[in-house]
Coordinates of C-alpha atoms in Angstrom, one line a residue:
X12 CA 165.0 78.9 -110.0
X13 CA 168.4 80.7 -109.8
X14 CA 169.8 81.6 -113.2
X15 CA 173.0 80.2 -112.8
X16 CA 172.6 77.2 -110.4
X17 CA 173.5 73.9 -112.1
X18 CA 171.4 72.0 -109.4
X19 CA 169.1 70.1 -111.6
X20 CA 166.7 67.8 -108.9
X21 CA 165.5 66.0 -112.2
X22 CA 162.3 64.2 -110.7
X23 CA 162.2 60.3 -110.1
X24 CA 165.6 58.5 -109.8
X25 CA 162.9 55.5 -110.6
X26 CA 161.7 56.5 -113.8
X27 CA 162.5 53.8 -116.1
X28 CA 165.5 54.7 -118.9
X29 CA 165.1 54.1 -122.8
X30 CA 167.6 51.3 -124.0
X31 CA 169.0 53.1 -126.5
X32 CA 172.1 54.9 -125.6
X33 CA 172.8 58.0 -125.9
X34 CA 175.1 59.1 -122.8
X35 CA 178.5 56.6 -122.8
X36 CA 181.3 58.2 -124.0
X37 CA 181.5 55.6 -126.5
X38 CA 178.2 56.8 -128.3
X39 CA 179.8 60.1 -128.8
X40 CA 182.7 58.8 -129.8
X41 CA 181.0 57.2 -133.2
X42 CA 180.8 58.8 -136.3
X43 CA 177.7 61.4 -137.3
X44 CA 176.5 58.5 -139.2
X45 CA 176.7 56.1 -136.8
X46 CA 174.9 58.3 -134.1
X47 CA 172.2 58.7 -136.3
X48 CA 171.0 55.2 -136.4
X49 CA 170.3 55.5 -132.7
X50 CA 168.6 59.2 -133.5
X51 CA 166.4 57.6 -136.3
X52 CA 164.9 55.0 -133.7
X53 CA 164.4 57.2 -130.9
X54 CA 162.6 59.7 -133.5
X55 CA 160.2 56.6 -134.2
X56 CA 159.1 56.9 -130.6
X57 CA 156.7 59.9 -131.7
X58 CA 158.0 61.5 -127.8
X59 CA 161.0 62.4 -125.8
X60 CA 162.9 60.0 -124.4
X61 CA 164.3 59.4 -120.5
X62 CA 168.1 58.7 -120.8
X63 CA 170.7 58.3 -118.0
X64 CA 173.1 61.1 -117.4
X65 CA 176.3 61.6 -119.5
X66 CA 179.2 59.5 -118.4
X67 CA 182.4 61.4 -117.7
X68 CA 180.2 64.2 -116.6
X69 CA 181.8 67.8 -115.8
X70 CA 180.7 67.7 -112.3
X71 CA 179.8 65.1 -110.1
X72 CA 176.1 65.7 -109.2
X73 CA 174.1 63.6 -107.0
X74 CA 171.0 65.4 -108.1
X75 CA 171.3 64.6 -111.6
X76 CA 169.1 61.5 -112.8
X77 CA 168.8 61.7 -116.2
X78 CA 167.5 63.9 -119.2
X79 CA 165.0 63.6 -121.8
X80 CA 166.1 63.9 -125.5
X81 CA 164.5 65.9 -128.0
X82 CA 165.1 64.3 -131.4
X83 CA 162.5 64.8 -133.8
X84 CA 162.8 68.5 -135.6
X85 CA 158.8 69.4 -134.5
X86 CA 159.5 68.7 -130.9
X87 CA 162.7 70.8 -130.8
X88 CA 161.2 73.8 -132.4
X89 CA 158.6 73.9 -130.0
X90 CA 160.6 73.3 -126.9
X91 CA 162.7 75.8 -128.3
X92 CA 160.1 78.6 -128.5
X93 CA 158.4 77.8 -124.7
X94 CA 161.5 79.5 -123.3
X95 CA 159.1 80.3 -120.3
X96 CA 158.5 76.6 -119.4
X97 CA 162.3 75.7 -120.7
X98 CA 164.6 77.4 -119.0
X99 CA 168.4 78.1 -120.5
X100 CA 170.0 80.0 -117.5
X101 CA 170.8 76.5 -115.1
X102 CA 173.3 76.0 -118.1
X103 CA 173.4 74.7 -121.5
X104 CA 175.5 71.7 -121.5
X105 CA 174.1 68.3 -121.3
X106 CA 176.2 68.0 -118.6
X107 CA 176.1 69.4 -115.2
X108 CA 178.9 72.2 -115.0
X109 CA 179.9 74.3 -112.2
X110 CA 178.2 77.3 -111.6
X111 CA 180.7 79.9 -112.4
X112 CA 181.6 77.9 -115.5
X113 CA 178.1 79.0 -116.9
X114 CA 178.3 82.6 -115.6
X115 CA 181.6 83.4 -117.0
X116 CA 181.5 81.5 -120.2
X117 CA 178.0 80.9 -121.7
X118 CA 176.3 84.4 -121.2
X119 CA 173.6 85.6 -122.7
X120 CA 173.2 81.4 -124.3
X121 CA 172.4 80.8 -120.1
X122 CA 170.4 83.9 -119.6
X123 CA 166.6 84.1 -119.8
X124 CA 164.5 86.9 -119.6
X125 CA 164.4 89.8 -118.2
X126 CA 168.2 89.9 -118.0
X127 CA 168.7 87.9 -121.4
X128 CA 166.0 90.4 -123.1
X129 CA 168.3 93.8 -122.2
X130 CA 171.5 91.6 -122.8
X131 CA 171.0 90.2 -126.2
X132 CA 169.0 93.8 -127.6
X133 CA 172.5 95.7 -126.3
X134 CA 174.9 93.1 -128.4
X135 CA 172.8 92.5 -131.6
X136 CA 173.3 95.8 -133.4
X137 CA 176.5 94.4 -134.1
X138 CA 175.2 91.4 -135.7
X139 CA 173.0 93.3 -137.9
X140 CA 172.5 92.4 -141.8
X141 CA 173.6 96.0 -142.4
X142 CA 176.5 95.9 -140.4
X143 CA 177.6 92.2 -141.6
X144 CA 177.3 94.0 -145.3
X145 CA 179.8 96.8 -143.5
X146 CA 181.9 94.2 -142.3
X147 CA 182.5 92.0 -145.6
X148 CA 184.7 93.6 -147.6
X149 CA 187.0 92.3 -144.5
X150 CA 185.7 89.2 -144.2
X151 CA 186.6 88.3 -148.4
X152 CA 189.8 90.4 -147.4
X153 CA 190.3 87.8 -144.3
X154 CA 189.3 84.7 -146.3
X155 CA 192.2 85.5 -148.9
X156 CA 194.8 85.9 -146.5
X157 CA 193.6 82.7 -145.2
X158 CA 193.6 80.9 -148.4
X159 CA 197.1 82.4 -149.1
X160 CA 198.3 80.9 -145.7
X161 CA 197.1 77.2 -146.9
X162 CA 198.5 77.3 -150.4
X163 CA 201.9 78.4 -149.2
X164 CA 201.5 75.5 -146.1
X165 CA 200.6 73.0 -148.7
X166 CA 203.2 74.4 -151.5
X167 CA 206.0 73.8 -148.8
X168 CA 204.3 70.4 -147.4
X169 CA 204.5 68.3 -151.4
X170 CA 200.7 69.5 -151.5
X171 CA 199.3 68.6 -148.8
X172 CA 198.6 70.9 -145.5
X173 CA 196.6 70.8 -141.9
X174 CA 193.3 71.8 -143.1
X175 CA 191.9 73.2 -139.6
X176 CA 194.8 74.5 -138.5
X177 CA 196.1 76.7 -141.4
X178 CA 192.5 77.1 -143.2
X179 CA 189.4 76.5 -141.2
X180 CA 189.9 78.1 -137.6
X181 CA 191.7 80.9 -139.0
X182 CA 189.3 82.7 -141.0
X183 CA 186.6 83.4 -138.0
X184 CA 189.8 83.7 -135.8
X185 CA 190.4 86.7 -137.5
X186 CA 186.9 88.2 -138.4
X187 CA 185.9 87.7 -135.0
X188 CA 188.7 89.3 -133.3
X189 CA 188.3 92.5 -136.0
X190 CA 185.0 93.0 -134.9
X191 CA 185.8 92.7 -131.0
X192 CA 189.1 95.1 -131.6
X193 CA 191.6 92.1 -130.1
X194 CA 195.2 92.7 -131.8
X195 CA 197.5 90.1 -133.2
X196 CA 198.7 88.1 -130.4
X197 CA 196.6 88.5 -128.2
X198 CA 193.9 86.6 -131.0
X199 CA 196.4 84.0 -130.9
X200 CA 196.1 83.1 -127.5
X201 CA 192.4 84.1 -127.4
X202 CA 192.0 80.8 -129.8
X203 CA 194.1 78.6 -128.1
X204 CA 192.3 79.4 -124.8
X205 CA 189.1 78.6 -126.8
X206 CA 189.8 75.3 -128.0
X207 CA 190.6 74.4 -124.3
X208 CA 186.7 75.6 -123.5
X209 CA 185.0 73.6 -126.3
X210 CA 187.8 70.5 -125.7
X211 CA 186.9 69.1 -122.2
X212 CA 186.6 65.6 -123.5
X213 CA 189.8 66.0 -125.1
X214 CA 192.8 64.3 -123.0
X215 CA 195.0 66.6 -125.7
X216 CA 193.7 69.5 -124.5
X217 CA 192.6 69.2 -120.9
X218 CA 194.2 66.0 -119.3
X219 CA 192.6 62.6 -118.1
X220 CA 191.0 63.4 -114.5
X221 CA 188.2 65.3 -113.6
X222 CA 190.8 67.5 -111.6
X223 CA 193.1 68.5 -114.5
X224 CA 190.0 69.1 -116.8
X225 CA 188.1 71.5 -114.5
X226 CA 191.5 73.0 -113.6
X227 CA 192.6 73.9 -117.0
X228 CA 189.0 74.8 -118.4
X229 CA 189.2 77.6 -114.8
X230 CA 192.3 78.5 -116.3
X231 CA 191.2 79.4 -119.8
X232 CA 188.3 81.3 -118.6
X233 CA 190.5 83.3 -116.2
X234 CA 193.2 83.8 -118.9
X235 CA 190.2 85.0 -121.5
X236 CA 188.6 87.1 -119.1
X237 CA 192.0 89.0 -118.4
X238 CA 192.5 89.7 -121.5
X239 CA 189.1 91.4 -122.6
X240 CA 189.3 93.3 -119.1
X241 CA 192.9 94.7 -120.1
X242 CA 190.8 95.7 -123.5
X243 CA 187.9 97.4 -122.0
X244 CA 190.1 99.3 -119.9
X245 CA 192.3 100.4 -123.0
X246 CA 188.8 101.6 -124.3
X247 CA 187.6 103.1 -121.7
X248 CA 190.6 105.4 -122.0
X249 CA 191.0 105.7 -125.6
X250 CA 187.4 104.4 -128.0
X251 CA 187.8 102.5 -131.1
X252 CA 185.3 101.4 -133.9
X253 CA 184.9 97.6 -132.4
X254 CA 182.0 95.9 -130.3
X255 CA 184.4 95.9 -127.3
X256 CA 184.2 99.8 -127.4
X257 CA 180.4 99.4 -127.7
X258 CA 180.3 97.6 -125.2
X259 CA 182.7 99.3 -122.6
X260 CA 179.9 102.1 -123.5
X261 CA 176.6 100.4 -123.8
X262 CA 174.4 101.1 -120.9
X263 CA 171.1 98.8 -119.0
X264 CA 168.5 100.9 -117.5
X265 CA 171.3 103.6 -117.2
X266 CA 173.7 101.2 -115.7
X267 CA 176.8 100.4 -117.5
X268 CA 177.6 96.8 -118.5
X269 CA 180.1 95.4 -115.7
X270 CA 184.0 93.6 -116.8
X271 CA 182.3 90.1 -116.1
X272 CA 179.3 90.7 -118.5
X273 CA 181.6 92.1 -120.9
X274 CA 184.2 89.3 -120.7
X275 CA 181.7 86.2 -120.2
X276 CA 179.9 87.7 -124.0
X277 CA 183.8 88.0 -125.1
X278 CA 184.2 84.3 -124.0
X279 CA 180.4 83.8 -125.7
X280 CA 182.0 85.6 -128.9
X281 CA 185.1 83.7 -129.5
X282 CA 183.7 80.3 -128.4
X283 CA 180.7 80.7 -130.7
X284 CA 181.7 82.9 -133.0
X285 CA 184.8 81.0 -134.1
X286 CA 183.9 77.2 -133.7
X287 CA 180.6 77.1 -135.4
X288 CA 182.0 78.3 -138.8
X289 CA 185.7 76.5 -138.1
X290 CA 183.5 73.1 -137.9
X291 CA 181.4 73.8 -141.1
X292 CA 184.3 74.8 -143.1
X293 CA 186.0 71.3 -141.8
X294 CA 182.8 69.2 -142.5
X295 CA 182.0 71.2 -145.9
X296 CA 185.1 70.4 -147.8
X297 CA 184.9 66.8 -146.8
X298 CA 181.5 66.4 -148.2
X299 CA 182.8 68.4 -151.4
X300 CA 185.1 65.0 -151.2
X301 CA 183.0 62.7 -150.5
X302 CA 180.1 63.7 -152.9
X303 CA 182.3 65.3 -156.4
X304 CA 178.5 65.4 -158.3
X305 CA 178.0 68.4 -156.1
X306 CA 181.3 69.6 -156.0
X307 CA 180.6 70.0 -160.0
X308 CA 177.1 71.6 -159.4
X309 CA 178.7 74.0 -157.6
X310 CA 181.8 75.0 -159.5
X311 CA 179.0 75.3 -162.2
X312 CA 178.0 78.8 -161.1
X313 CA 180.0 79.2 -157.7
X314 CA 179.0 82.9 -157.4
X315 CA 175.4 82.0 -158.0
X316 CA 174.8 79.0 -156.2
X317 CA 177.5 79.3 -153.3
X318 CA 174.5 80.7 -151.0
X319 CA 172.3 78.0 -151.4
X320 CA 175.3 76.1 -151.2
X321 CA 176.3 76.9 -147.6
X322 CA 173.0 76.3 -146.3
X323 CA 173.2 72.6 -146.6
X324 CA 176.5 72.8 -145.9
X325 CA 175.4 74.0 -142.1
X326 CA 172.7 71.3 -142.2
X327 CA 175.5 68.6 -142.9
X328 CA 177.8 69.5 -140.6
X329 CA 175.2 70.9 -138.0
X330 CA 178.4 72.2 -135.8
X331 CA 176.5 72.2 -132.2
X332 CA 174.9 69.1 -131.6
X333 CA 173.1 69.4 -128.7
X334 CA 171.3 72.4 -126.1
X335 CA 170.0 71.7 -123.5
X336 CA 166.8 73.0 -121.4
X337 CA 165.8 73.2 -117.7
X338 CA 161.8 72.8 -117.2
X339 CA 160.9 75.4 -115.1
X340 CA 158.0 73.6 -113.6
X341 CA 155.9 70.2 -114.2
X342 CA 154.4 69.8 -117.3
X343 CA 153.3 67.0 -119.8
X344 CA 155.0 67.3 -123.4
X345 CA 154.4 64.4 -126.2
X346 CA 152.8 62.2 -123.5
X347 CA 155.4 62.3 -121.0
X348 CA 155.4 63.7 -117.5
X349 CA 158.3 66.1 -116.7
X350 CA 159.5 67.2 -113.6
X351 CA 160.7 70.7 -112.5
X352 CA 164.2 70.3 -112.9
X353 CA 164.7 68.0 -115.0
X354 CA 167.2 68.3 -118.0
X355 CA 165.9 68.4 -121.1
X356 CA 168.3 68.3 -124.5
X357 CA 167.5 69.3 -127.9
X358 CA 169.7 67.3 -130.3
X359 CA 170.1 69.6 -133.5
X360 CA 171.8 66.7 -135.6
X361 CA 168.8 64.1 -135.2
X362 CA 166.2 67.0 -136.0
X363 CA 168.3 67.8 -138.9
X364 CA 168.2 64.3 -140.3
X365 CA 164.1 64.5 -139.7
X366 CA 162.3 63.2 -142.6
X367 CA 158.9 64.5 -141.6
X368 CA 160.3 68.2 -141.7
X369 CA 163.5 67.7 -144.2
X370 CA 163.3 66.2 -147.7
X371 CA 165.8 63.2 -148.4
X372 CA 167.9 64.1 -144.9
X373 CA 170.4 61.7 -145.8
X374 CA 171.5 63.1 -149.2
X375 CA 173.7 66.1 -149.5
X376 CA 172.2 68.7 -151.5
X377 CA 173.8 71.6 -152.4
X378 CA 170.8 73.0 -154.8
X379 CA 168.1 71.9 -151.8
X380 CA 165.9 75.1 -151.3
X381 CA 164.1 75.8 -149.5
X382 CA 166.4 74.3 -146.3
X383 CA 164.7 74.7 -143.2
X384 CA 167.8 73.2 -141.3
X385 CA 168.1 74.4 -137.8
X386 CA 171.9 74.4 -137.6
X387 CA 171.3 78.2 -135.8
X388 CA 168.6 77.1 -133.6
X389 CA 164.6 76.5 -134.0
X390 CA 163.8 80.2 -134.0
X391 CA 162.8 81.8 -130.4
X392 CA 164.5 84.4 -128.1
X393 CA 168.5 81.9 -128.4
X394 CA 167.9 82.2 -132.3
X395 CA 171.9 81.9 -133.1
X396 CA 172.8 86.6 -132.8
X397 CA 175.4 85.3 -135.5
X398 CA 173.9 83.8 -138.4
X399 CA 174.3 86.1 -141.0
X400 CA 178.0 86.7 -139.9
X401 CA 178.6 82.6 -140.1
X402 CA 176.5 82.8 -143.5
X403 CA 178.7 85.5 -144.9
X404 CA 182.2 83.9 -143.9
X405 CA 181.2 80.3 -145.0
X406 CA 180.2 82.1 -148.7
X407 CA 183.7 84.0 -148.7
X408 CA 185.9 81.0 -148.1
X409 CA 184.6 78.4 -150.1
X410 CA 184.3 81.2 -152.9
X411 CA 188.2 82.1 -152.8
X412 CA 188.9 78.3 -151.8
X413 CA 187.3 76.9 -154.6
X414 CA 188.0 79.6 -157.4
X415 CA 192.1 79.3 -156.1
X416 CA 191.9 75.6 -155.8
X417 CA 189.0 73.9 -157.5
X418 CA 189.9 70.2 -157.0
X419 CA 191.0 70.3 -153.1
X420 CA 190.2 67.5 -151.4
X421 CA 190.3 66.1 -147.7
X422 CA 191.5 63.6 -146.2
X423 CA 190.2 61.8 -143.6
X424 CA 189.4 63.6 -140.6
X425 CA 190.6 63.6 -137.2
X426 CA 187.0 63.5 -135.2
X427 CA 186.9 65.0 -131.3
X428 CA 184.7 62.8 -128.7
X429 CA 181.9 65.4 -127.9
X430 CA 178.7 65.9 -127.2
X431 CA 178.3 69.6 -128.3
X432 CA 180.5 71.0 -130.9
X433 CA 180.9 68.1 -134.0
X434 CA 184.7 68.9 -133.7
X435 CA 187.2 68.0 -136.5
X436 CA 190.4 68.6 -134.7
X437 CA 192.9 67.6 -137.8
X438 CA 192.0 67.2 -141.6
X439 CA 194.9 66.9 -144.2
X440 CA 194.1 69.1 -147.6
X441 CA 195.6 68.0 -150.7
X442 CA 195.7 71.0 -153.3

């Protein structure tokens, strides 16, 4: 199979669906709470389930019958490790996408080996423990500016301010843009055109037809990919300490990387790299809200504890839903029979609510350890390249945030319709 098609040919148009539901737009429309009702029964199955395919889709496909839902935390690790019979490169959306979508926006997340292999061992000496200890004294340096921002917004606002908007996208904004070497401005737009990529079922962002969504989702990916070619050249000409730089010089087998791997990882970078720890920033401080007790644990020894603390944190917010898998030939998993081609979707927010892998799932737990959450992915060759830099800027903010502001609190938040990032799009903070 092609490492970019999107074809799927998913086996029998006959097989027989499961009634729960899973693929409206109304189901993703609900609440985390609410979805996980429907997860709890379908983990009950002891199997993966056949489910329709996702209304509102991306792309019309005739070929696409259905997928099978992975929703019990056993069954995703393992489909996650047989990368050999589950194939990421036909795309990692539930839904069917077009082609150059996936080539120029998901990279090395839609690769598999051999090219994901030299790909991913090229860009993870940037993500390296040592270098994310290089990198910190930025990211605290970043995470006060950030705070600064949404004291002075909420100062001039009667104290309240945007929480996402002034706070939470911000901070990885700016720590991921240091690291690629992308000036102010240009950042600016970077993130704008980013929230356009992750927003497709966003009428805000993208439109209402299937025409004005693909069109302006084209359109971010051209304007992103402009802009890191305009920055490679610039370092081609004149090297700087950034990953861009490495990049521009970092060589395959003695070929150089090309502008479209270059700008499809930038696209990777900023998507990734930004949303994840925008989303568990949003979805922290409300559950600092909703749950005070361990609001109070924590401010007990917030240097101590704020480690620990962030790992639940991720398991609660779990900020990417879903991945999905392509089986790369017939096979039987957990009793059922699955084609070649078929779709096959790992839902991180069910396996992180899994009783038979995660003690009292449905309490938040700041002190839990150990947390065997798989918020970054259920280990394998897609482990998440940027844990520890999500780790380290989650500890940094809600350090300076609650040492500056102990008692902030959130309002209720503005929740985006969404099947793979758990989007808060608005929050108000009251300081």
């Amino acid at each position: 199979m092609s490492e970019h098609t999107t074809s799927t040919a998913s086996g029998n148009p006959d097989r027989p669906y499961d009634d729960e539901d899973i693929s409206s737009r109304a189901f993703w429309s609900t609440t985390a709470e609410e979805r996980e009702k429907t997860f709890a029964r379908l983990r009950e199955r002891g199997t993966v389930t056949w489910h329709p395919p996702m209304e509102d889709s991306l792309l019309d496909d005739p070929e696409d019958f259905g997928f099978w839902a992975v929703t019990t935390y056993d069954d995703l690790v393992e489909v996650t490790k047989r990368n050999d019979d589950f194939l990421s490169g036909p795309g990692i959306l539930m839904e069917s996408a077009p082609a150059e979508f996936v080539e120029a926006a998901q990279s090395i997340i839609a690769m598999d080996p051999p090219r994901h292999s030299k790909m991913r061992k090229l860009v993870s000496a940037a993500f390296t423990p040592k270098q994310m200890r290089r990198i910190n004294d930025r990211i605290e340096a970043n995470a006060r500016k950030v705070v600064d921002n949404l004291v002075a917004q909420a100062e001039a606002g009667g104290g309240t301010a945007e929480f996402v908007g002034e706070c939470a996208e911000l901070l990885p904004m700016h720590n991921i843009n240091d690291m690629m070497g992308v000036p102010e401005g240009d950042r600016q737009e970077a993130n704008r055109e980013m929230k356009v990529l992750v927003g497709w079922h966003d009428p805000e962002l993208v439109g209402d037809t299937q025409e004005e969504v693909l069109g302006r989702m084209f359109q971010a990916i051209v304007s992103t990919h402009q802009l890191c070619i305009r920055l490679a050249n610039e370092r081609r000409e004149e090297p700087q300490d950034d990953l861009i730089t490495a990049l521009v010089q970092a060589e395959v087998d003695g070929e150089k990387l090309s502008d479209e791997d270059i700008a499809a990882f930038f696209c990777l970078l900023t998507i990734a790299g930004t949303d994840t720890t925008r989303q568990s920033t949003s979805h922290g401080l409300r559950a600092l809200t909703d749950h005070p007790d361990q609001r109070e644990w924590l401010l007990g020894d917030l240097e101590g504890r704020v480690a620990t603390a962030v790992e639940e944190i991720v398991r609660w917010a779990t900020p990417i839903m879903t991945f999905r898998r392509t089986a790369a030939r017939d096979l039987e998993f957990r009793g059922a029979e699955i084609t070649a081609g078929d779709k096959v979707v790992m839902f991180y927010s069910s396996a992180n609510r899994d009783g038979s892998r995660i003690d009292r799932p449905h309490d938040l737990d700041l002190s839990r350890h150990p947390n065997p959450h798989v918020s970054f992915g259920g280990g394998g060759i897609h482990h998440c390249l940027g844990n520890q830099l999500a780790r380290f800027q989650l500890r940094a903010l809600f350090t300076e945030l609650l040492t500056r502001v102990p008692h902030v609190t959130a309002g209720e938040p503005e929740l985006m319709p969404g099947n793979f990032f758990h989007v808060v799009k608005r929050m108000p903070a009251h300081l």
